[in-house]
Amino acid sequence: MTLSLRLRAGFGFGHVLNDLCSALWFTYLLVYFHHVLLFDNTYAGLVLLIGQIADGLATPFVGRESDRQDDTAFCSKYGKRKVWHFAGCLCVLLGFPFIFLGCIHCEGSEEWAQVMYYAPFVIIFQFGWASTQINHLSLIPDLARSEDERTDLNSIRYAFTVMSNITVYLITWIVLGIGSTGTETTIGPEDAYKFRYIVGAVLVIGAVFVILFHVLVKENVYSSTYGPIEQSTSQCQTENAIDRPIHCRMAWNDWFAEPQFYLIAMLYMCTRLFCNITQSYVPIYLQDSLHLHEQSLAYIPLVMYLSGFITSMVMNCANKKIGRKATFLIGCVLALASCVGVLLGKGDLYKTYLLYGVAVLMGAGGSTMLVTSLSLTADLIGPNSETGAFVYGAMSFTDKLSNGITVMVIQSITPCTRDGVKGSCCPDCNWYFRNVLGYGCGLFALLAIVAILLLLPAKIGHRRKDYVSISQQPEVAEEDPKDTVRYRHEAAPTDVI
């Protein structure tokens, strides 16, 4: 059965609040702490690291708890994924605004003390962000039966992600232009109130889309989509009389025995590293390396995400025509080309014209890698959506932890010292942030290529291990049938890219 327009649109609305806040978090957090609060580089990186660690620890926990069977009346009727999603959105709305409001009544305190002030709000926000993200992703295999439908939902999700980022950059462009004389090339402490306006607008828009999601999307009961759990291992991966696929359940810890789990985790981690590090350091690159006008913080990322939006619209066609693996490789090549462009770019011609071409390649490459990596993750889960939240949580754990550590390393060895003076950066920063985007992000794209090449001979979703059936362990099945592992794949043909 084809997914309805109401469900497709409603599903897309479900991650808008997260996407809006994520755009601010990754694109403007370091700029805000660097240029507005005048934090030392290490302390600015520490704030982001705290958030990434909190998110990384929250994702597997939320995934595991979301996958638990919940027989309470409310969860059974409303849907456990939507309950966790709503709770996460509340945490985001409560915690996020305080990150950009400044240290209330403690502006003159030591930077380490201010970091302690921000930490609880960052943790609340990141826990909520993780809960919203994992449960929104987990709805994909719950709602969609076929690979094409899952690709559609992933593309819709990313299209809304891009539109959310575009919205943030348009708002930022407008707000940063308020009171601008046209002579300022960098932002400073006097622009703190502008960030409050931006955050306020973002949260109002996000809250509206949260309400629309919960009104439009009805969470499916697991068995209604995939049919009954078969009690014979030999009948796994067959079809019953009404053409509904029968499968065997997997426990969350069974994924650790699957080699594909680790390779797709590596692929997803490298993809997120490329996307998040470019998102975090392009604004600093524009300010400290190219010394462009402050409004470039909005219109260059806007070009990146417009190209990403256009690219996401053709992802379905590319995936159907040439396969996910070939599509992902194309994204990696585009990403590498953008990194080469950053390394070679210099002079007025680059700043005036060629920079936009690099931004287009960066946006198109990142969006192609991200959409396809999410589709590959959904294929890995296959019919086992009973542990889908755990898989997405584990993928996100590698993403968040690696991002936090990477940013902290970059911040710790930054040659720039501000000493409380606006714009007081040393000339070495001209080369440093260029190298971060060129060599660092280029390395992530290369590692992603290695991961997808290792996956070329494999059929994504094929299980290597033969699990124990219910019929072989009846006593376990009688005590707790939902936790018994019963999944077996026959030998699968080689996947062709």
Short mmCIF file of C-alpha atoms in Angstrom, two decimals:
data_model
loop_
_atom_site.label_atom_id
_atom_site.label_comp_id
_atom_site.label_asym_id
_atom_site.label_seq_id
_atom_site.Cartn_x
_atom_site.Cartn_y
_atom_site.Cartn_z
CA MET A 1 0.00 0.00 0.00
CA THR A 2 1.39 3.41 -1.00
CA LEU A 3 2.04 5.87 1.81
CA SER A 4 -0.52 8.68 1.87
CA LEU A 5 0.39 12.31 1.24
CA ARG A 6 -0.85 13.16 4.76
CA LEU A 7 1.54 10.64 6.30
CA ARG A 8 4.49 11.71 4.12
CA ALA A 9 4.02 15.39 4.94
CA GLY A 10 3.37 14.72 8.61
CA PHE A 11 6.48 12.56 8.87
CA GLY A 12 8.57 15.33 7.33
CA PHE A 13 7.27 17.79 9.93
CA GLY A 14 8.44 15.59 12.80
CA HIS A 15 12.13 16.53 12.72
CA VAL A 16 11.84 20.24 11.86
CA LEU A 17 12.40 21.47 15.43
CA ASN A 18 15.50 19.30 15.73
CA ASP A 19 16.78 20.47 12.35
CA LEU A 20 16.28 24.14 13.16
CA CYS A 21 18.11 23.82 16.47
CA SER A 22 20.82 21.64 14.91
CA ALA A 23 21.53 24.32 12.29
CA LEU A 24 22.04 26.88 15.05
CA TRP A 25 24.04 24.46 17.20
CA PHE A 26 26.55 23.35 14.58
CA THR A 27 26.72 26.51 12.46
CA TYR A 28 26.65 29.26 15.05
CA LEU A 29 27.57 27.84 18.48
CA LEU A 30 31.34 28.23 18.01
CA VAL A 31 30.89 31.59 16.27
CA TYR A 32 28.68 32.78 19.16
CA PHE A 33 31.14 31.68 21.83
CA HIS A 34 34.17 32.86 19.82
CA HIS A 35 33.00 36.26 18.64
CA VAL A 36 30.11 37.26 20.90
CA LEU A 37 31.00 35.81 24.31
CA LEU A 38 34.77 35.98 23.53
CA PHE A 39 35.38 32.55 25.04
CA ASP A 40 38.78 30.90 24.82
CA ASN A 41 38.89 28.30 22.03
CA THR A 42 39.20 25.38 24.43
CA TYR A 43 36.22 26.43 26.53
CA ALA A 44 34.11 27.03 23.42
CA GLY A 45 34.99 23.53 22.23
CA LEU A 46 34.23 22.12 25.69
CA VAL A 47 30.64 23.39 25.53
CA LEU A 48 30.14 21.57 22.23
CA LEU A 49 31.93 18.46 23.53
CA ILE A 50 29.62 18.28 26.58
CA GLY A 51 26.65 18.38 24.24
CA GLN A 52 28.02 15.72 21.92
CA ILE A 53 28.90 13.38 24.79
CA ALA A 54 25.44 13.86 26.33
CA ASP A 55 23.82 13.16 22.97
CA GLY A 56 26.09 10.19 22.32
CA LEU A 57 25.26 8.59 25.68
CA ALA A 58 21.56 9.35 25.35
CA THR A 59 21.07 7.80 21.91
CA PRO A 60 21.68 4.10 22.74
CA PHE A 61 19.75 4.51 26.01
CA VAL A 62 16.77 6.10 24.26
CA GLY A 63 16.99 3.52 21.49
CA ARG A 64 16.97 0.61 23.93
CA GLU A 65 14.10 2.02 25.98
CA SER A 66 12.08 2.96 22.91
CA ASP A 67 12.36 -0.61 21.62
CA ARG A 68 10.97 -2.06 24.84
CA GLN A 69 7.45 -3.39 24.73
CA ASP A 70 5.21 -0.91 26.55
CA ASP A 71 1.72 -2.18 27.32
CA THR A 72 0.46 0.92 29.15
CA ALA A 73 -2.86 2.14 27.78
CA PHE A 74 -1.54 5.50 26.62
CA CYS A 75 1.54 4.14 24.81
CA SER A 76 -0.44 1.30 23.24
CA LYS A 77 -2.96 3.72 21.82
CA TYR A 78 -0.77 6.72 20.99
CA GLY A 79 2.44 4.89 20.04
CA LYS A 80 5.64 4.49 22.05
CA ARG A 81 7.76 6.19 19.37
CA LYS A 82 5.53 9.26 19.41
CA VAL A 83 5.53 9.41 23.22
CA TRP A 84 9.34 9.49 23.27
CA HIS A 85 9.34 11.97 20.39
CA PHE A 86 7.03 14.36 22.23
CA ALA A 87 9.06 14.13 25.44
CA GLY A 88 12.21 14.90 23.46
CA CYS A 89 10.65 17.95 21.84
CA LEU A 90 9.70 19.34 25.25
CA CYS A 91 13.29 18.98 26.45
CA VAL A 92 14.56 20.78 23.33
CA LEU A 93 12.13 23.66 23.83
CA LEU A 94 13.07 23.98 27.51
CA GLY A 95 16.84 23.65 27.26
CA PHE A 96 17.93 25.17 23.96
CA PRO A 97 17.07 28.87 24.41
CA PHE A 98 19.29 29.26 27.49
CA ILE A 99 22.39 28.33 25.46
CA PHE A 100 22.10 31.55 23.43
CA LEU A 101 20.79 33.86 26.16
CA GLY A 102 24.17 34.43 27.73
CA CYS A 103 25.11 33.58 31.30
CA ILE A 104 22.25 35.22 33.21
CA HIS A 105 23.58 37.22 36.20
CA CYS A 106 27.04 35.67 35.73
CA GLU A 107 28.42 37.41 32.64
CA GLY A 108 31.59 38.48 34.43
CA SER A 109 32.40 35.09 35.93
CA GLU A 110 35.37 32.96 34.97
CA GLU A 111 34.89 31.04 31.74
CA TRP A 112 35.02 27.65 33.48
CA ALA A 113 32.19 28.78 35.78
CA GLN A 114 30.13 29.90 32.80
CA VAL A 115 30.69 26.51 31.17
CA MET A 116 29.25 24.92 34.33
CA TYR A 117 26.22 27.19 33.97
CA TYR A 118 25.64 26.19 30.36
CA ALA A 119 26.25 22.46 30.88
CA PRO A 120 22.81 21.49 32.37
CA PHE A 121 20.93 23.30 29.59
CA VAL A 122 23.15 21.69 26.97
CA ILE A 123 22.53 18.23 28.45
CA ILE A 124 18.75 18.72 28.60
CA PHE A 125 18.72 19.96 25.02
CA GLN A 126 20.88 17.11 23.73
CA PHE A 127 18.87 14.43 25.54
CA GLY A 128 15.71 15.84 23.98
CA TRP A 129 17.37 16.09 20.57
CA ALA A 130 18.48 12.44 20.77
CA SER A 131 15.02 11.25 21.83
CA THR A 132 13.36 13.13 18.98
CA GLN A 133 15.91 12.01 16.38
CA ILE A 134 16.01 8.31 17.26
CA ASN A 135 12.26 7.87 17.47
CA HIS A 136 11.63 9.83 14.28
CA LEU A 137 14.12 7.63 12.41
CA SER A 138 12.66 4.51 14.01
CA LEU A 139 9.29 5.32 12.49
CA ILE A 140 10.72 4.80 8.98
CA PRO A 141 10.88 0.97 9.08
CA ASP A 142 7.64 0.97 11.12
CA LEU A 143 5.71 3.00 8.55
CA ALA A 144 7.30 1.85 5.28
CA ARG A 145 7.33 -1.76 4.07
CA SER A 146 9.45 -1.52 0.91
CA GLU A 147 12.91 -0.12 0.22
CA ASP A 148 11.45 2.47 -2.16
CA GLU A 149 9.04 3.74 0.50
CA ARG A 150 11.87 3.96 3.02
CA THR A 151 13.97 5.88 0.52
CA ASP A 152 11.02 8.22 -0.04
CA LEU A 153 10.68 8.89 3.69
CA ASN A 154 14.43 9.44 4.07
CA SER A 155 14.39 11.86 1.14
CA ILE A 156 11.38 13.70 2.57
CA ARG A 157 13.11 13.85 5.94
CA TYR A 158 16.26 15.30 4.43
CA ALA A 159 14.30 17.73 2.26
CA PHE A 160 12.73 19.14 5.43
CA THR A 161 16.18 19.18 7.04
CA VAL A 162 17.50 21.30 4.20
CA MET A 163 14.46 23.59 4.25
CA SER A 164 14.90 23.99 8.01
CA ASN A 165 18.53 24.98 7.54
CA ILE A 166 17.56 27.38 4.76
CA THR A 167 14.98 28.93 7.10
CA VAL A 168 17.62 29.43 9.80
CA TYR A 169 20.05 31.05 7.36
CA LEU A 170 17.39 33.34 5.92
CA ILE A 171 16.36 34.44 9.40
CA THR A 172 20.02 34.95 10.30
CA TRP A 173 20.66 36.95 7.13
CA ILE A 174 17.75 39.25 7.93
CA VAL A 175 18.56 39.63 11.63
CA LEU A 176 22.30 40.21 11.12
CA GLY A 177 21.38 42.96 8.69
CA ILE A 178 19.42 44.79 11.41
CA GLY A 179 21.39 47.88 12.42
CA SER A 180 24.30 46.94 10.18
CA THR A 181 26.24 49.92 8.82
CA GLY A 182 27.91 47.91 6.08
CA THR A 183 31.38 48.56 7.48
CA GLU A 184 31.60 45.70 9.99
CA THR A 185 33.35 42.57 8.73
CA THR A 186 32.93 40.46 11.88
CA ILE A 187 30.33 40.05 14.57
CA GLY A 188 31.03 40.90 18.22
CA PRO A 189 29.52 41.20 21.71
CA GLU A 190 27.21 43.99 20.56
CA ASP A 191 25.39 41.44 18.36
CA ALA A 192 24.25 39.23 21.28
CA TYR A 193 20.65 40.47 21.07
CA LYS A 194 20.45 39.36 17.42
CA PHE A 195 21.05 35.75 18.40
CA ARG A 196 18.18 35.98 20.88
CA TYR A 197 15.85 37.05 18.07
CA ILE A 198 17.06 34.20 15.88
CA VAL A 199 16.56 31.58 18.61
CA GLY A 200 13.10 32.91 19.47
CA ALA A 201 11.93 32.72 15.86
CA VAL A 202 13.36 29.23 15.43
CA LEU A 203 11.63 27.81 18.51
CA VAL A 204 8.22 29.23 17.56
CA ILE A 205 8.42 27.74 14.07
CA GLY A 206 9.67 24.41 15.43
CA ALA A 207 6.87 24.16 18.00
CA VAL A 208 4.24 24.60 15.29
CA PHE A 209 5.68 21.72 13.25
CA VAL A 210 5.83 19.46 16.33
CA ILE A 211 2.09 19.93 16.79
CA LEU A 212 1.42 19.22 13.10
CA PHE A 213 3.48 16.01 13.24
CA HIS A 214 1.59 14.62 16.21
CA VAL A 215 -1.76 15.47 14.62
CA LEU A 216 -1.03 14.01 11.18
CA VAL A 217 1.03 10.87 11.86
CA LYS A 218 -0.49 7.73 13.33
CA GLU A 219 2.08 5.20 14.52
CA ASN A 220 1.55 1.70 13.18
CA VAL A 221 1.34 -1.35 15.41
CA TYR A 222 4.32 -3.56 14.57
CA SER A 223 2.41 -6.71 13.73
CA SER A 224 0.04 -4.90 11.40
CA THR A 225 2.93 -4.06 9.10
CA TYR A 226 5.05 -7.18 9.17
CA GLY A 227 2.72 -9.95 10.12
CA PRO A 228 3.06 -12.56 12.88
CA ILE A 229 6.33 -13.74 14.36
CA GLU A 230 6.97 -17.24 13.06
CA GLN A 231 8.01 -19.93 15.57
CA SER A 232 10.08 -21.96 13.15
CA THR A 233 13.51 -20.86 12.02
CA SER A 234 13.15 -22.67 8.70
CA GLN A 235 10.19 -20.46 7.81
CA CYS A 236 11.97 -17.15 8.44
CA GLN A 237 12.11 -14.78 5.48
CA THR A 238 9.15 -16.49 3.79
CA GLU A 239 5.72 -15.15 3.03
CA ASN A 240 2.38 -16.22 4.37
CA ALA A 241 -0.90 -16.65 2.56
CA ILE A 242 -1.74 -12.94 2.53
CA ASP A 243 1.67 -11.92 1.16
CA ARG A 244 3.00 -10.36 4.34
CA PRO A 245 6.68 -11.04 5.09
CA ILE A 246 7.31 -13.24 8.12
CA HIS A 247 10.52 -12.65 10.05
CA CYS A 248 12.17 -13.56 13.32
CA ARG A 249 12.92 -11.10 16.08
CA MET A 250 16.41 -9.93 17.00
CA ALA A 251 17.50 -8.76 20.45
CA TRP A 252 19.44 -5.50 20.60
CA ASN A 253 22.75 -7.19 21.49
CA ASP A 254 22.54 -9.54 18.49
CA TRP A 255 23.55 -6.67 16.24
CA PHE A 256 27.09 -6.82 17.63
CA ALA A 257 27.56 -10.18 15.87
CA GLU A 258 26.80 -8.66 12.45
CA PRO A 259 29.82 -7.34 10.44
CA GLN A 260 27.59 -4.99 8.42
CA PHE A 261 26.61 -3.23 11.63
CA TYR A 262 30.19 -2.01 12.12
CA LEU A 263 30.82 -1.06 8.49
CA ILE A 264 27.62 0.98 8.21
CA ALA A 265 28.43 2.59 11.58
CA MET A 266 31.81 3.65 10.14
CA LEU A 267 30.15 4.93 6.97
CA TYR A 268 27.51 6.85 8.93
CA MET A 269 30.10 8.30 11.32
CA CYS A 270 32.32 9.59 8.49
CA THR A 271 29.30 11.07 6.72
CA ARG A 272 28.21 12.92 9.82
CA LEU A 273 31.76 14.09 10.51
CA PHE A 274 31.97 15.62 7.04
CA CYS A 275 28.56 17.29 7.31
CA ASN A 276 28.90 18.56 10.88
CA ILE A 277 32.51 19.76 10.69
CA THR A 278 31.81 21.67 7.48
CA GLN A 279 28.70 23.12 9.07
CA SER A 280 30.61 24.17 12.20
CA TYR A 281 33.74 25.57 10.58
CA VAL A 282 32.55 27.14 7.32
CA PRO A 283 31.32 30.24 9.24
CA ILE A 284 34.65 30.53 11.11
CA TYR A 285 36.50 29.97 7.84
CA LEU A 286 34.52 32.82 6.29
CA GLN A 287 35.26 35.14 9.21
CA ASP A 288 38.82 34.29 10.23
CA SER A 289 40.31 32.97 6.96
CA LEU A 290 38.57 34.93 4.21
CA HIS A 291 37.52 37.96 6.34
CA LEU A 292 34.18 38.28 4.60
CA HIS A 293 31.28 40.46 5.75
CA GLU A 294 29.24 39.17 8.70
CA GLN A 295 26.25 38.47 6.46
CA SER A 296 28.34 35.84 4.66
CA LEU A 297 27.63 33.69 7.74
CA ALA A 298 24.11 33.39 6.35
CA TYR A 299 24.30 33.45 2.57
CA ILE A 300 27.22 31.02 2.02
CA PRO A 301 25.63 28.27 4.19
CA LEU A 302 22.37 29.14 2.41
CA VAL A 303 23.98 28.32 -0.95
CA MET A 304 25.25 25.03 0.51
CA TYR A 305 21.81 23.97 1.65
CA LEU A 306 20.01 25.13 -1.47
CA SER A 307 22.29 22.84 -3.48
CA GLY A 308 21.65 20.12 -0.90
CA PHE A 309 17.91 20.60 -1.24
CA ILE A 310 18.03 20.31 -5.02
CA THR A 311 20.24 17.23 -4.72
CA SER A 312 17.87 15.57 -2.24
CA MET A 313 15.04 15.91 -4.77
CA VAL A 314 16.85 13.61 -7.22
CA MET A 315 18.04 11.07 -4.66
CA ASN A 316 15.10 8.73 -5.27
CA CYS A 317 15.84 8.54 -8.99
CA ALA A 318 19.57 7.99 -8.46
CA ASN A 319 19.00 5.25 -5.88
CA LYS A 320 16.58 3.42 -8.16
CA LYS A 321 18.72 3.74 -11.30
CA ILE A 322 22.23 3.00 -10.06
CA GLY A 323 21.75 1.74 -6.48
CA ARG A 324 22.57 3.15 -3.07
CA LYS A 325 26.26 2.25 -3.11
CA ALA A 326 27.03 3.98 -6.40
CA THR A 327 24.98 6.99 -5.29
CA PHE A 328 26.96 7.21 -2.06
CA LEU A 329 30.25 7.05 -4.00
CA ILE A 330 29.13 9.95 -6.17
CA GLY A 331 28.40 11.96 -3.03
CA CYS A 332 31.88 11.20 -1.68
CA VAL A 333 33.49 12.38 -4.93
CA LEU A 334 31.55 15.66 -4.82
CA ALA A 335 32.57 16.12 -1.17
CA LEU A 336 36.24 15.51 -2.01
CA ALA A 337 36.04 18.00 -4.89
CA SER A 338 34.76 20.69 -2.50
CA CYS A 339 37.66 20.02 -0.12
CA VAL A 340 40.15 20.40 -2.97
CA GLY A 341 38.44 23.66 -3.91
CA VAL A 342 38.89 25.00 -0.38
CA LEU A 343 42.60 24.10 -0.39
CA LEU A 344 43.22 25.74 -3.77
CA GLY A 345 40.93 28.73 -3.27
CA LYS A 346 42.56 32.14 -2.79
CA GLY A 347 42.40 35.68 -4.09
CA ASP A 348 39.54 38.03 -4.89
CA LEU A 349 38.23 35.87 -7.75
CA TYR A 350 37.74 32.98 -5.33
CA LYS A 351 36.09 35.13 -2.66
CA THR A 352 33.78 36.81 -5.16
CA TYR A 353 32.76 33.94 -7.43
CA LEU A 354 34.47 30.56 -7.06
CA LEU A 355 33.55 30.24 -3.39
CA TYR A 356 29.94 29.72 -4.42
CA GLY A 357 30.92 26.78 -6.61
CA VAL A 358 32.76 25.20 -3.68
CA ALA A 359 29.69 25.75 -1.49
CA VAL A 360 27.48 24.04 -4.09
CA LEU A 361 29.78 21.00 -4.26
CA MET A 362 29.98 20.81 -0.46
CA GLY A 363 26.22 20.98 -0.05
CA ALA A 364 25.49 18.49 -2.83
CA GLY A 365 28.12 16.02 -1.65
CA GLY A 366 27.07 16.18 1.99
CA SER A 367 23.37 15.77 1.22
CA THR A 368 23.98 12.82 -1.11
CA MET A 369 26.11 11.04 1.49
CA LEU A 370 23.67 11.74 4.32
CA VAL A 371 20.45 10.69 2.57
CA THR A 372 22.05 7.51 1.24
CA SER A 373 23.69 6.60 4.55
CA LEU A 374 20.31 6.82 6.29
CA SER A 375 18.76 4.63 3.60
CA LEU A 376 21.56 2.09 4.03
CA THR A 377 20.89 2.07 7.78
CA ALA A 378 17.19 1.42 7.16
CA ASP A 379 18.15 -1.43 4.80
CA LEU A 380 20.41 -2.88 7.49
CA ILE A 381 17.49 -2.95 9.94
CA GLY A 382 15.23 -4.54 7.35
CA PRO A 383 12.12 -6.08 8.92
CA ASN A 384 13.64 -5.99 12.42
CA SER A 385 12.10 -2.67 13.44
CA GLU A 386 11.62 -4.05 16.97
CA THR A 387 15.29 -3.10 17.54
CA GLY A 388 15.43 -0.31 14.96
CA ALA A 389 15.70 2.43 17.57
CA PHE A 390 18.75 0.75 19.09
CA VAL A 391 20.47 0.57 15.69
CA TYR A 392 19.83 4.23 14.99
CA GLY A 393 20.95 5.03 18.53
CA ALA A 394 24.19 3.12 18.07
CA MET A 395 24.88 4.90 14.77
CA SER A 396 24.19 8.24 16.36
CA PHE A 397 26.46 7.36 19.30
CA THR A 398 29.45 6.97 16.96
CA ASP A 399 28.46 10.20 15.23
CA LYS A 400 28.09 12.36 18.34
CA LEU A 401 31.13 11.07 20.21
CA SER A 402 33.44 11.38 17.20
CA ASN A 403 32.13 14.86 16.41
CA GLY A 404 32.68 16.08 19.95
CA ILE A 405 36.20 14.70 20.15
CA THR A 406 37.10 16.05 16.70
CA VAL A 407 35.86 19.56 17.50
CA MET A 408 37.68 19.51 20.84
CA VAL A 409 40.94 18.54 19.14
CA ILE A 410 40.49 21.25 16.51
CA GLN A 411 39.74 23.85 19.18
CA SER A 412 42.63 22.79 21.40
CA ILE A 413 45.28 23.25 18.72
CA THR A 414 43.81 26.38 17.14
CA PRO A 415 46.59 29.00 16.84
CA CYS A 416 44.09 31.82 17.34
CA THR A 417 43.93 33.59 20.72
CA ARG A 418 41.42 36.38 21.22
CA ASP A 419 42.42 37.83 24.58
CA GLY A 420 38.98 39.40 24.96
CA VAL A 421 39.43 41.62 21.92
CA LYS A 422 37.05 41.46 19.00
CA GLY A 423 38.72 40.13 15.87
CA SER A 424 42.16 39.71 17.48
CA CYS A 425 43.15 36.57 15.56
CA CYS A 426 46.65 35.77 14.41
CA PRO A 427 47.49 35.38 10.68
CA ASP A 428 48.00 31.62 11.14
CA CYS A 429 44.21 31.24 11.35
CA ASN A 430 44.01 32.07 7.64
CA TRP A 431 45.65 28.72 6.92
CA TYR A 432 44.40 26.76 9.91
CA PHE A 433 40.66 26.80 9.25
CA ARG A 434 41.25 26.30 5.53
CA ASN A 435 43.20 23.13 6.38
CA VAL A 436 40.47 21.94 8.76
CA LEU A 437 37.94 22.02 5.91
CA GLY A 438 40.31 20.89 3.19
CA TYR A 439 42.40 18.13 4.75
CA GLY A 440 40.19 17.18 7.71
CA CYS A 441 36.87 16.89 5.87
CA GLY A 442 38.64 15.39 2.87
CA LEU A 443 39.94 12.61 5.15
CA PHE A 444 36.40 11.88 6.37
CA ALA A 445 35.17 11.58 2.78
CA LEU A 446 38.02 9.18 1.95
CA LEU A 447 37.23 6.99 4.97
CA ALA A 448 33.59 6.90 3.90
CA ILE A 449 34.73 5.64 0.48
CA VAL A 450 36.73 2.87 2.19
CA ALA A 451 33.63 1.82 4.15
CA ILE A 452 31.36 1.66 1.11
CA LEU A 453 33.99 -0.24 -0.89
CA LEU A 454 34.15 -2.87 1.85
CA LEU A 455 30.35 -3.17 1.59
CA LEU A 456 30.32 -3.63 -2.20
CA PRO A 457 30.24 -7.47 -2.17
CA ALA A 458 27.54 -7.61 0.50
CA LYS A 459 23.76 -7.61 0.33
CA ILE A 460 22.75 -4.93 2.83
CA GLY A 461 20.49 -6.46 5.49
CA HIS A 462 21.81 -10.01 5.05
CA ARG A 463 22.47 -11.66 8.42
CA ARG A 464 25.63 -13.73 8.84
CA LYS A 465 24.58 -15.49 12.04
CA ASP A 466 21.93 -18.20 12.44
CA TYR A 467 19.83 -17.37 15.47
CA VAL A 468 18.03 -19.84 17.73
CA SER A 469 14.35 -20.40 16.99
CA ILE A 470 11.50 -20.55 19.49
CA SER A 471 10.89 -24.20 18.71
CA GLN A 472 14.41 -25.03 19.89
CA GLN A 473 13.97 -23.21 23.23
CA PRO A 474 10.30 -23.43 24.21
CA GLU A 475 10.90 -22.69 27.84
CA VAL A 476 12.42 -19.29 27.03
CA ALA A 477 9.63 -18.50 24.60
CA GLU A 478 6.98 -19.21 27.24
CA GLU A 479 8.64 -16.98 29.81
CA ASP A 480 9.30 -13.98 27.60
CA PRO A 481 8.68 -14.54 23.90
CA LYS A 482 9.36 -10.97 22.88
CA ASP A 483 13.01 -11.22 23.98
CA THR A 484 13.73 -14.55 22.23
CA VAL A 485 16.01 -14.25 19.21
CA ARG A 486 14.69 -15.92 16.08
CA TYR A 487 16.10 -14.79 12.77
CA ARG A 488 17.79 -16.65 9.96
CA HIS A 489 18.77 -15.56 6.47
CA GLU A 490 19.51 -17.90 3.66
CA ALA A 491 22.53 -17.14 1.49
CA ALA A 492 21.89 -13.86 -0.30
CA PRO A 493 23.05 -12.94 -3.80
CA THR A 494 25.73 -10.34 -4.22
CA ASP A 495 24.35 -6.82 -4.27
CA VAL A 496 25.09 -4.96 -7.51
CA ILE A 497 25.79 -1.24 -7.21
#
